[in-house]
PDB file of C-alpha atoms (C1' of nucleotides) in Angstrom:
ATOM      1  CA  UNK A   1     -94.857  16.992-203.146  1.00 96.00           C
ATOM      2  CA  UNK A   2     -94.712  20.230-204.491  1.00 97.00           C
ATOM      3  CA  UNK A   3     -95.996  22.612-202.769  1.00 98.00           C
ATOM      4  CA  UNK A   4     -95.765  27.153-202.450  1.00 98.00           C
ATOM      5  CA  UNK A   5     -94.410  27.275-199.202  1.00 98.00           C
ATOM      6  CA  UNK A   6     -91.121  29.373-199.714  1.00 98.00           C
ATOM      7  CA  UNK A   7     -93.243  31.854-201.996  1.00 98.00           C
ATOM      8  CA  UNK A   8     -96.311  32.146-199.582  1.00 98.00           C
ATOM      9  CA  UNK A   9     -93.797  32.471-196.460  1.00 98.00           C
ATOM     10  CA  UNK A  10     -91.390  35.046-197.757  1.00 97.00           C
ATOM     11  CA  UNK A  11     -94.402  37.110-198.891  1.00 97.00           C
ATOM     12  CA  UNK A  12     -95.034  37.457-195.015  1.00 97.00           C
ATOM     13  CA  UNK A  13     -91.228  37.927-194.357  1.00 97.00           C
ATOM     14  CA  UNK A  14     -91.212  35.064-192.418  1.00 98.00           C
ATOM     15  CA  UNK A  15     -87.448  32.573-192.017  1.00 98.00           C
ATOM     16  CA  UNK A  16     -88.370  28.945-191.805  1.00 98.00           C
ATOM     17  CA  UNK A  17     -87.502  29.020-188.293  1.00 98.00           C
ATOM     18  CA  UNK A  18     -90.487  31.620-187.455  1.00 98.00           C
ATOM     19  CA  UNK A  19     -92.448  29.453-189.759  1.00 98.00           C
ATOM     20  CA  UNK A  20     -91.908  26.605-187.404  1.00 98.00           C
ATOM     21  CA  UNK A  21     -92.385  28.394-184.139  1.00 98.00           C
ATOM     22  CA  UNK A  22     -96.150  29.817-185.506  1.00 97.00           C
ATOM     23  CA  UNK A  23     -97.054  26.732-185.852  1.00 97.00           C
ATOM     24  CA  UNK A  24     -95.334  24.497-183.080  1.00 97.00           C
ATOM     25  CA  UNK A  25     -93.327  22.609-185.524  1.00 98.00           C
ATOM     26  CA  UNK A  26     -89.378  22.423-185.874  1.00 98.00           C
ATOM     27  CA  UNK A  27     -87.051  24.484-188.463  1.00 98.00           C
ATOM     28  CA  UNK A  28     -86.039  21.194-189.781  1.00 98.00           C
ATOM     29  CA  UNK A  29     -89.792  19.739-190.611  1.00 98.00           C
ATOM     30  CA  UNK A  30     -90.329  22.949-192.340  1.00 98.00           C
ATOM     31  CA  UNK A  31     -87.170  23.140-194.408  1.00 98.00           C
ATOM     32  CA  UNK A  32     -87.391  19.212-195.475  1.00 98.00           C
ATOM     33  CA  UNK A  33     -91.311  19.843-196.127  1.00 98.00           C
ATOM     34  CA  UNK A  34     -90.259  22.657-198.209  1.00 98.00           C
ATOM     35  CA  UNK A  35     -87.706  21.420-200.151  1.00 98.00           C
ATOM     36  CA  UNK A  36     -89.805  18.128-200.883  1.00 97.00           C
ATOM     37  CA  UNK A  37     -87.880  15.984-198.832  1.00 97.00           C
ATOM     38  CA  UNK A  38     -90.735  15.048-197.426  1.00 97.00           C
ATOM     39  CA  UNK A  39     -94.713  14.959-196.673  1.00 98.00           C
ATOM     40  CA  UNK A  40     -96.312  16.867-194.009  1.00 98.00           C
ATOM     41  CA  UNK A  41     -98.537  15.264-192.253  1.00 98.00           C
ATOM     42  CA  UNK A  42    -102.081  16.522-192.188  1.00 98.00           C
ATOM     43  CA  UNK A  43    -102.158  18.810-189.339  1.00 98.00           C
ATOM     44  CA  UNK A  44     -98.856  20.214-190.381  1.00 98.00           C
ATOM     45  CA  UNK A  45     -99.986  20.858-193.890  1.00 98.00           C
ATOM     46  CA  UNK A  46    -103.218  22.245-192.419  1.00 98.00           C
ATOM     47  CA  UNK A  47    -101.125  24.459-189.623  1.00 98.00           C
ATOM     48  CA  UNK A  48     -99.107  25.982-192.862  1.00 98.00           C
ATOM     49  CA  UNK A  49    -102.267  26.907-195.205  1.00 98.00           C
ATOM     50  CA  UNK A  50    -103.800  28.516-192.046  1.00 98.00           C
ATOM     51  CA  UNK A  51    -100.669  30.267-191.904  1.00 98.00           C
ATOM     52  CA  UNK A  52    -100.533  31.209-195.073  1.00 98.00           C
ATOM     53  CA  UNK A  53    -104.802  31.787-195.096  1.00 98.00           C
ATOM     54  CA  UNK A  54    -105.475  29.467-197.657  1.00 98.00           C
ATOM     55  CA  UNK A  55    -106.225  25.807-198.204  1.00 98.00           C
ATOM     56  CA  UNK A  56    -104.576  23.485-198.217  1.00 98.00           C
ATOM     57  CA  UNK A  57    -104.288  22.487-202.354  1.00 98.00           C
ATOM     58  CA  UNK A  58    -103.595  26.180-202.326  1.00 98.00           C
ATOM     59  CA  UNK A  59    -100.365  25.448-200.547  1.00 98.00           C
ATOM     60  CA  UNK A  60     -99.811  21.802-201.995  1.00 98.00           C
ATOM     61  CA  UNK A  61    -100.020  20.757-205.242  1.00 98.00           C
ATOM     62  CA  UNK A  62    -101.817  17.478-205.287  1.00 97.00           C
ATOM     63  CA  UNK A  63    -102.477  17.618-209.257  1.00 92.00           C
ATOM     64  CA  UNK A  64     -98.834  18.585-210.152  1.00 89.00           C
ATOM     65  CA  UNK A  65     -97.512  16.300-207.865  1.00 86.00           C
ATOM     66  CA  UNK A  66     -96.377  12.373-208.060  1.00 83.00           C
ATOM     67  CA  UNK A  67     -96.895  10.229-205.105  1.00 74.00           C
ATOM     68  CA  UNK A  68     -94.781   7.356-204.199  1.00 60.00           C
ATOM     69  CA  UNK A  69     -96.875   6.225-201.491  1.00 45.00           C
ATOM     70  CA  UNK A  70     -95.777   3.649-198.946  1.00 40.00           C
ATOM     71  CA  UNK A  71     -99.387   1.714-200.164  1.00 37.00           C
ATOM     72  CA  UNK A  72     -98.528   1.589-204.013  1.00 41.00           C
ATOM     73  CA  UNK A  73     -94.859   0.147-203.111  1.00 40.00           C
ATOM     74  CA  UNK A  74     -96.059  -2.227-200.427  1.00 38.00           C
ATOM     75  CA  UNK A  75     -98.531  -3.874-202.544  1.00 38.00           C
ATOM     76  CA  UNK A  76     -96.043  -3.279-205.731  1.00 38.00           C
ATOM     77  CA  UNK A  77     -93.592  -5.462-203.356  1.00 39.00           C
ATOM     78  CA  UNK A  78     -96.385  -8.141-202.733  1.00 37.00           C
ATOM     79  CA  UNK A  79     -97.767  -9.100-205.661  1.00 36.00           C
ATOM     80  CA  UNK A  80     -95.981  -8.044-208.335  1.00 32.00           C
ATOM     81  CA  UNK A  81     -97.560  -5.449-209.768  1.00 34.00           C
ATOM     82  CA  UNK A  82     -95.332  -3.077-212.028  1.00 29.00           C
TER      83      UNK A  82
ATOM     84  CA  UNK B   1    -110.150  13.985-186.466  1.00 96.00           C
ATOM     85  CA  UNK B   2    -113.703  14.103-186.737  1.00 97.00           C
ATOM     86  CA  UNK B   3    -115.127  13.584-190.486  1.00 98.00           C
ATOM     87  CA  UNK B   4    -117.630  13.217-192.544  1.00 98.00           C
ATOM     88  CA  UNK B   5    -116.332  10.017-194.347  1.00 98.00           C
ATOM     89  CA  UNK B   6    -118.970   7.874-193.265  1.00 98.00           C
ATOM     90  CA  UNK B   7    -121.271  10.307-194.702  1.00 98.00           C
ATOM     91  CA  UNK B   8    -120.143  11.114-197.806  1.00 98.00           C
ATOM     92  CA  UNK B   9    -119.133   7.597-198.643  1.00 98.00           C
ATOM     93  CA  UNK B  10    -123.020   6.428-197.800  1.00 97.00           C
ATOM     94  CA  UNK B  11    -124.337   9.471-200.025  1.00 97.00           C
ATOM     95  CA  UNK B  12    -122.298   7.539-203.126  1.00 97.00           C
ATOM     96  CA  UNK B  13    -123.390   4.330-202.310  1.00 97.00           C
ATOM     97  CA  UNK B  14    -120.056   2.606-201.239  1.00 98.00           C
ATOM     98  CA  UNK B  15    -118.529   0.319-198.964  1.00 98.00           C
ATOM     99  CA  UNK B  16    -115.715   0.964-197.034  1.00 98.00           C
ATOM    100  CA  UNK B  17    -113.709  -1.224-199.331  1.00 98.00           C
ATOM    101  CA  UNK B  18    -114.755  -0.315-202.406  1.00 98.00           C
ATOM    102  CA  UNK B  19    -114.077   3.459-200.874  1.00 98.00           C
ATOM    103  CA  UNK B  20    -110.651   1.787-200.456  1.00 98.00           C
ATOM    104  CA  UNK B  21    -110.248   0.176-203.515  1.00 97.00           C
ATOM    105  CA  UNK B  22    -111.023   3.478-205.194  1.00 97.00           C
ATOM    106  CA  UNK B  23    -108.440   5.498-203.665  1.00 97.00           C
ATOM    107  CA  UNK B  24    -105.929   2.276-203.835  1.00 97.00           C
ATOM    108  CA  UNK B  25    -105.635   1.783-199.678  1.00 98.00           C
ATOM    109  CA  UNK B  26    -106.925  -1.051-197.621  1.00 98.00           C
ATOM    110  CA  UNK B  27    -110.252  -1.307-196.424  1.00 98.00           C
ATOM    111  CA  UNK B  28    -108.862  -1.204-192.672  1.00 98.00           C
ATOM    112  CA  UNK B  29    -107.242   2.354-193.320  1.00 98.00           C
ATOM    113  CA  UNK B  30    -110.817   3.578-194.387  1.00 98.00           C
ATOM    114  CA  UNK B  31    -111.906   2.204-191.274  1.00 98.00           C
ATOM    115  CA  UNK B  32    -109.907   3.487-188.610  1.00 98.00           C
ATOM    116  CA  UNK B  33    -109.380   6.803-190.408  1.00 98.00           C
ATOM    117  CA  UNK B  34    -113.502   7.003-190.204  1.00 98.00           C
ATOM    118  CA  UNK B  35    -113.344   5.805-187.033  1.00 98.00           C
ATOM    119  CA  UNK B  36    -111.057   8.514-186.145  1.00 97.00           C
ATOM    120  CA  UNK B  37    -107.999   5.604-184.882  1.00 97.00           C
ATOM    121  CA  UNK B  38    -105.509   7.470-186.405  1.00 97.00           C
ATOM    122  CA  UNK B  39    -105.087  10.757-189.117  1.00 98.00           C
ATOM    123  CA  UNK B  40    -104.649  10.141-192.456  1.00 98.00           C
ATOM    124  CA  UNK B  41    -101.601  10.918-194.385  1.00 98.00           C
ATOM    125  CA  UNK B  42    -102.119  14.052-196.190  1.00 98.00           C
ATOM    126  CA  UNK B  43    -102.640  11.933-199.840  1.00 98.00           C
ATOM    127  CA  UNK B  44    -105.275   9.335-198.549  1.00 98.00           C
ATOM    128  CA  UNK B  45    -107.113  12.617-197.322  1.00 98.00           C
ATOM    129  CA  UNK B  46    -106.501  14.133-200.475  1.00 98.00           C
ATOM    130  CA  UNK B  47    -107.271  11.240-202.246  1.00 98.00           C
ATOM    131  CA  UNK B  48    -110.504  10.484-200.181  1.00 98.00           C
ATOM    132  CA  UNK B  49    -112.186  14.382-200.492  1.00 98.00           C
ATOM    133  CA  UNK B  50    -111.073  13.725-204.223  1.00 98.00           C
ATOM    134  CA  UNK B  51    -112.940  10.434-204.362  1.00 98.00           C
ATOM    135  CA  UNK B  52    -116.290  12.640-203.226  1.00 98.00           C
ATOM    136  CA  UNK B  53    -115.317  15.753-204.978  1.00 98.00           C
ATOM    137  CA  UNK B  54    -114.320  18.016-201.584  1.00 98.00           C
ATOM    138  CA  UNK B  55    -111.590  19.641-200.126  1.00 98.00           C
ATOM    139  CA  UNK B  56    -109.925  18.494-197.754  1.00 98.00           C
ATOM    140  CA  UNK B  57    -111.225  20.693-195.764  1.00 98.00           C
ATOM    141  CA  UNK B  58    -115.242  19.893-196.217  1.00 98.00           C
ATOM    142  CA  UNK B  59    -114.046  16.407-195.557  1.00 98.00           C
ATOM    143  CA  UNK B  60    -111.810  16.781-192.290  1.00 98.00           C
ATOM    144  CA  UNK B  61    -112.766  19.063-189.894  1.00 98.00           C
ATOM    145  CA  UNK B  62    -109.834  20.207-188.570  1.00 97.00           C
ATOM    146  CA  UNK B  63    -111.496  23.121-186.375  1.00 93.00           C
ATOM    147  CA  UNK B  64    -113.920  20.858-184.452  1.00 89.00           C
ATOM    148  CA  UNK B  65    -111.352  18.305-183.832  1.00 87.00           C
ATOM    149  CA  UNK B  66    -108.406  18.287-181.223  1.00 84.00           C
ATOM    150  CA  UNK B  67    -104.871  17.500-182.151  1.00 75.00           C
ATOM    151  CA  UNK B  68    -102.490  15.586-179.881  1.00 61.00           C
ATOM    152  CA  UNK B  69     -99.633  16.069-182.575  1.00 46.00           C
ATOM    153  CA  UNK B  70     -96.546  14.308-181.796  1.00 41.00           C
ATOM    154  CA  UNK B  71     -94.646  17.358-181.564  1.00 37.00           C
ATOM    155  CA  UNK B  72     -96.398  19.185-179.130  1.00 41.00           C
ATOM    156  CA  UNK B  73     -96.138  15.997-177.020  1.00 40.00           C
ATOM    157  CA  UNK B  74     -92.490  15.589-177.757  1.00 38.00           C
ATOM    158  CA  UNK B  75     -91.630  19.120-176.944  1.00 38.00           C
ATOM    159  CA  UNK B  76     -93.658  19.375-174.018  1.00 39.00           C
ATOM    160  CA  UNK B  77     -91.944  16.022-172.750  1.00 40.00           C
ATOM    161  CA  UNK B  78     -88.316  17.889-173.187  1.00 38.00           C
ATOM    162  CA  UNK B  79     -88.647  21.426-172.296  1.00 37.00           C
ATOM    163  CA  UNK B  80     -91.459  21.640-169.248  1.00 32.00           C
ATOM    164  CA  UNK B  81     -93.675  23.255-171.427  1.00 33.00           C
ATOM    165  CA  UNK B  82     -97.237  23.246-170.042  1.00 28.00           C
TER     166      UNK B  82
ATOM    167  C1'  DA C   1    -131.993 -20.292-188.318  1.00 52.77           C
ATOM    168  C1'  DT C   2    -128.293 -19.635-191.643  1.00 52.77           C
ATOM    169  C1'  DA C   3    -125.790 -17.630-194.980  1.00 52.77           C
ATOM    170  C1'  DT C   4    -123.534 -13.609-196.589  1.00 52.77           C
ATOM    171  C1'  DA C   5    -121.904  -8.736-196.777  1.00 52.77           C
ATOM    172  C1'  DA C   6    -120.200  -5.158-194.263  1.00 52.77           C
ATOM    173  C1'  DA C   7    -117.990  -3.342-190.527  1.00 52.77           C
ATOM    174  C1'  DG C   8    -115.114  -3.619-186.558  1.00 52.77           C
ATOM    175  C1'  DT C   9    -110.988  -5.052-184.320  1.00 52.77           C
ATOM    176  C1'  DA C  10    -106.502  -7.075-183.217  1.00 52.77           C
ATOM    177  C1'  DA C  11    -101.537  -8.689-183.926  1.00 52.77           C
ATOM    178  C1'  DT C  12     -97.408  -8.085-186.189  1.00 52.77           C
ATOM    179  C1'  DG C  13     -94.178  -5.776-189.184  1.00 52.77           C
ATOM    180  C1'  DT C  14     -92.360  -1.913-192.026  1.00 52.77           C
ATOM    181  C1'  DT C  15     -91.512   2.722-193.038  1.00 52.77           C
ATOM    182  C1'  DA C  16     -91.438   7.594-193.141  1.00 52.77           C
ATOM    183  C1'  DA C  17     -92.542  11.726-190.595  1.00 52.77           C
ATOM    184  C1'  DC C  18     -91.280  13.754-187.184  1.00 52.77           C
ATOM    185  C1'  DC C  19     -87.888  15.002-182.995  1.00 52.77           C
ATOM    186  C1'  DT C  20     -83.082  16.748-181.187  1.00 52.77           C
ATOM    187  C1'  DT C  21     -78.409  17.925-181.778  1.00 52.77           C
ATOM    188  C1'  DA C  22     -74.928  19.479-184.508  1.00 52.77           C
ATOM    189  C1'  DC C  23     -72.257  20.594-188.385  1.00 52.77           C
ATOM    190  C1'  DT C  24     -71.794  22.952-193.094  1.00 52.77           C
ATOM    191  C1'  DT C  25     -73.026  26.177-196.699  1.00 52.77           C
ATOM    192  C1'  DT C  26     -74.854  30.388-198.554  1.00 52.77           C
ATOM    193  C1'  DA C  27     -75.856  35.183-198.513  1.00 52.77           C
ATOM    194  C1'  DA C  28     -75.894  39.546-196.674  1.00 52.77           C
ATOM    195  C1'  DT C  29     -73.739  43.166-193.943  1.00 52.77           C
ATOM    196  C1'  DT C  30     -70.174  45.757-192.013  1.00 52.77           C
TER     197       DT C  30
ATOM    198  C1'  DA D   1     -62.114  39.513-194.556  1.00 52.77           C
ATOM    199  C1'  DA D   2     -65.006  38.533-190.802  1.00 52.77           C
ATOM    200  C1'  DT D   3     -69.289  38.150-188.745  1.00 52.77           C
ATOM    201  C1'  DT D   4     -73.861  36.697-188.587  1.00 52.77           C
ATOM    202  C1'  DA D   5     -78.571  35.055-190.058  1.00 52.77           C
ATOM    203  C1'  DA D   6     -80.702  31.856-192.706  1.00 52.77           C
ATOM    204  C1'  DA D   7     -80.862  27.745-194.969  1.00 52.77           C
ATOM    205  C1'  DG D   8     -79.354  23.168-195.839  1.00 52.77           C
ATOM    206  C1'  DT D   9     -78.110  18.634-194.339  1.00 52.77           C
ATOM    207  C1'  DA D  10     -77.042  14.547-191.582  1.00 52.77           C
ATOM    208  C1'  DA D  11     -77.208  11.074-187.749  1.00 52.77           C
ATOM    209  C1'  DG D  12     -79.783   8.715-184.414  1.00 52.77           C
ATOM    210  C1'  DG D  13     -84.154   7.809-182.041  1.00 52.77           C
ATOM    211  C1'  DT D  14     -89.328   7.544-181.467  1.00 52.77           C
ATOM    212  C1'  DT D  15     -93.820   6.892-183.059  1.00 52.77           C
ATOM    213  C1'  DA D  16     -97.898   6.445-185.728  1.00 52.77           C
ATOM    214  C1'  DA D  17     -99.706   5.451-190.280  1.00 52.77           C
ATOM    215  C1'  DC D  18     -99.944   2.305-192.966  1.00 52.77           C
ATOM    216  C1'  DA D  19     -99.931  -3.137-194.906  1.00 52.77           C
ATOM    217  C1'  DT D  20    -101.352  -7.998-194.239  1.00 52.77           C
ATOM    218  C1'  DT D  21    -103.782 -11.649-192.153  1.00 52.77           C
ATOM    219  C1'  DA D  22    -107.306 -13.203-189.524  1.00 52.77           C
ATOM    220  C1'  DC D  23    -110.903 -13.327-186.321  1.00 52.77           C
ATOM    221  C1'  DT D  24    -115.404 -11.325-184.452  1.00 52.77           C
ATOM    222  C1'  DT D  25    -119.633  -8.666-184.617  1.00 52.77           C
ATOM    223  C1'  DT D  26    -123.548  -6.738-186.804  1.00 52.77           C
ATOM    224  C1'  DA D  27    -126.891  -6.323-189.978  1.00 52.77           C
ATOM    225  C1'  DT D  28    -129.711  -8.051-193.930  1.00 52.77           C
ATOM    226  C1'  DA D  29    -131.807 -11.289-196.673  1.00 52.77           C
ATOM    227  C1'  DT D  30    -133.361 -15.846-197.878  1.00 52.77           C
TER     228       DT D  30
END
DNA sequence: ATATAAAGTAATGTTAACCTTACTTTAATT
DNA sequence: AATTAAAGTAAGGTTAACATTACTTTATAT
């Protein structure tokens, strides 16, 4: 998912790695969250925004975003569906 | 995490599967995520404050609830962290 | 009392979001 | 050119968030 994270954190002059250590997470999880390799999870995304001092859909762009959630493939999977 | 599914979800008039239906998840994910069993993923909390017109935020209430992330666990397990 | 809707719960399986370790690439500095 | 910090990436392992199916409990209404 898209999201502002590089802009947000190098406006504080933070590396990924500090990024990770503020908020108990690895430099890994943040760089692969960054670079849309992945989702956060919810406390994650919420750790970042309060970070950051924002939301959350201030950080993540829901709208701009395309999911390709585990749900819509499972059930694609079962019954067919497109 | 503590929410205000069951709430919301009464102030529309819906079931938890129709709650489900709406957002395109099962009606046992609405459940146990109301039930706080487990966190939602960050798009079937996005998907359920969009469903009653909230943020994530007014929805989940991160601040009252306690975490026990993975990773805190996990890094406490390898290092002897308290 | 019985039928039905809604909620709760449980078992089993899959998958992706993490973790750690470690190697490579890029960019900046000297 | 060589060093170093930061970022990127990959492999292997663990776990929890789902899905599905199915059974039980709790209203509510007839």
């Amino acid at each position: 998912m898209k999201n502002r994270i590089k802009e947000l954190r190098e406006q504080k002059g933070l590396t990924q790695e500090q990024l990770g250590k503020l908020i108990g997470t690895s430099r890994q999880a943040i760089n692969a969250i960054e670079t849309e390799k992945f989702e956060p999870s919810i406390w994650i995304a919420y750790d970042i925004a309060q970070a950051f001092g924002c939301a959350i859909e201030e950080v993540f762009l829901f709208e701009e975003s395309t999911k390709k959630s585990r749900a819509e493939i499972s059930r694609r999977d079962h019954n067919g569906n497109s």
